Amino acid sequence: MKIGKRQIRLIVHSILTIALITISIPGMAQTLPVLSKKDVNALLKSATTVQDHQELATYYREQARHLTAESQRFTKQADFMDTQSKQGARCTCAAPYRYLSNEYDKEARQAEAKAAQQEQLSQESDKIK
């Protein structure tokens, strides 16, 4: 079975994509705030004070910041991959990077919305006092 250069390149790019995903997931856990998912879930159920809501807002904002950075990193990689295609030959090598960039961006926007919601709840809690 003869494998062409294009197939080899596609295989290599797929392996690199998987490696990047594997590397980025543990890195994400290291840069997020000290709150664990268990702590966040407990706070979401019991948050009544301004401080509780501020802690959650901070957690979500940090999560959004990290996810935005990951999205930008994958966008840069996709842009680089676009420069590597030969003239006249369309390469889909950047597609996985663009997909991951869009997913991280979507998650970052969701985290930012959750942070804004917690800020709103914090302000409402403050008014009740």
Coordinates of C-alpha atoms in Angstrom, one line a residue:
M1 CA 0.0 0.0 0.0
K2 CA 1.5 3.3 -1.1
I3 CA 1.0 6.3 1.1
G4 CA 1.3 9.7 -0.5
K5 CA 2.9 12.8 1.0
R6 CA -0.4 14.4 1.6
Q7 CA -1.7 11.4 3.6
I8 CA 1.5 11.4 5.7
R9 CA 1.1 15.1 6.3
L10 CA -2.5 14.6 7.4
I11 CA -1.5 11.8 9.8
V12 CA 1.2 13.9 11.3
H13 CA -1.1 16.8 11.8
S14 CA -3.7 14.6 13.4
I15 CA -1.2 13.2 15.8
L16 CA 0.0 16.8 16.6
T17 CA -3.6 17.9 17.2
I18 CA -4.2 15.0 19.7
A19 CA -0.9 15.8 21.4
L20 CA -1.8 19.5 21.8
I21 CA -5.2 18.6 23.2
T22 CA -3.6 16.1 25.7
I23 CA -1.1 18.7 26.7
S24 CA -3.5 21.6 27.1
I25 CA -6.1 19.8 29.3
P26 CA -3.7 19.3 32.3
G27 CA -2.3 22.8 31.8
M28 CA -5.8 24.2 32.2
A29 CA -6.3 22.6 35.6
Q30 CA -3.1 24.2 36.8
T31 CA -4.0 27.8 36.0
L32 CA -7.6 27.8 37.3
P33 CA -8.4 29.1 40.7
V34 CA -8.1 27.0 43.8
L35 CA -11.8 26.2 43.9
S36 CA -12.5 22.6 42.8
K37 CA -15.6 21.6 40.8
K38 CA -17.0 20.2 44.1
D39 CA -16.4 23.6 45.8
V40 CA -18.0 25.4 42.9
N41 CA -21.1 23.1 42.9
A42 CA -21.4 23.6 46.6
L43 CA -21.1 27.3 46.4
L44 CA -23.7 27.4 43.5
K45 CA -26.2 25.6 45.7
S46 CA -25.6 27.6 48.9
A47 CA -24.3 31.1 47.7
T48 CA -26.2 33.8 49.6
T49 CA -23.6 36.4 50.5
V50 CA -21.8 38.9 48.4
Q51 CA -18.5 37.2 49.0
D52 CA -19.9 33.8 47.8
H53 CA -21.1 35.3 44.5
Q54 CA -17.8 37.3 44.1
E55 CA -15.8 34.0 44.6
L56 CA -17.9 32.4 41.9
A57 CA -17.5 35.4 39.6
T58 CA -13.8 35.3 40.0
Y59 CA -13.6 31.6 39.3
Y60 CA -15.6 32.0 36.1
R61 CA -13.6 35.0 35.0
E62 CA -10.4 33.2 35.5
Q63 CA -11.8 30.2 33.6
A64 CA -12.9 32.5 30.7
R65 CA -9.4 34.1 30.6
H66 CA -7.7 30.8 30.3
L67 CA -10.2 29.5 27.7
T68 CA -9.7 32.7 25.6
A69 CA -5.9 32.2 25.7
E70 CA -6.3 28.6 24.5
S71 CA -8.6 29.8 21.7
Q72 CA -6.0 32.3 20.6
R73 CA -3.3 29.7 20.7
F74 CA -5.2 27.3 18.5
T75 CA -6.1 30.2 16.1
K76 CA -2.4 31.0 15.7
Q77 CA -1.6 27.4 15.0
A78 CA -4.4 27.3 12.4
D79 CA -3.1 30.4 10.8
F80 CA 0.4 28.9 10.7
M81 CA -1.0 25.7 9.1
D82 CA -2.7 27.8 6.4
T83 CA 0.7 29.2 5.4
Q84 CA 2.1 25.7 5.0
S85 CA -0.3 24.6 2.2
K86 CA 1.2 24.5 -1.3
Q87 CA -0.1 26.9 -3.9
G88 CA -3.1 25.5 -5.7
A89 CA -3.4 22.6 -3.3
R90 CA -6.1 23.2 -0.6
C91 CA -5.1 21.8 2.7
T92 CA -7.6 21.0 5.5
C93 CA -4.8 20.7 8.0
A94 CA -5.9 23.8 9.9
A95 CA -9.5 22.6 10.3
P96 CA -8.9 20.8 13.6
Y97 CA -7.2 23.8 15.1
R98 CA -10.0 26.2 14.0
Y99 CA -12.5 23.8 15.4
L100 CA -10.7 23.7 18.8
S101 CA -10.3 27.5 18.7
N102 CA -14.0 27.9 18.2
E103 CA -14.9 25.5 21.0
Y104 CA -12.6 27.2 23.5
D105 CA -14.0 30.6 22.4
K106 CA -17.6 29.3 22.9
E107 CA -16.7 28.0 26.4
A108 CA -15.0 31.2 27.3
R109 CA -18.1 33.2 26.4
Q110 CA -20.2 30.9 28.5
A111 CA -17.8 31.3 31.5
E112 CA -17.9 35.1 31.1
A113 CA -21.7 35.0 31.1
K114 CA -21.7 32.9 34.3
A115 CA -19.3 35.4 35.8
A116 CA -21.6 38.3 34.9
Q117 CA -24.6 36.4 36.3
Q118 CA -22.7 36.0 39.6
E119 CA -21.8 39.7 39.7
Q120 CA -25.5 40.5 39.2
L121 CA -26.4 38.1 42.1
S122 CA -23.7 39.7 44.2
Q123 CA -25.2 43.2 43.6
E124 CA -28.7 41.9 44.4
S125 CA -27.4 40.3 47.6
D126 CA -25.8 43.5 48.6
K127 CA -29.1 45.4 48.1
I128 CA -30.9 43.0 50.4
K129 CA -28.7 43.8 53.3

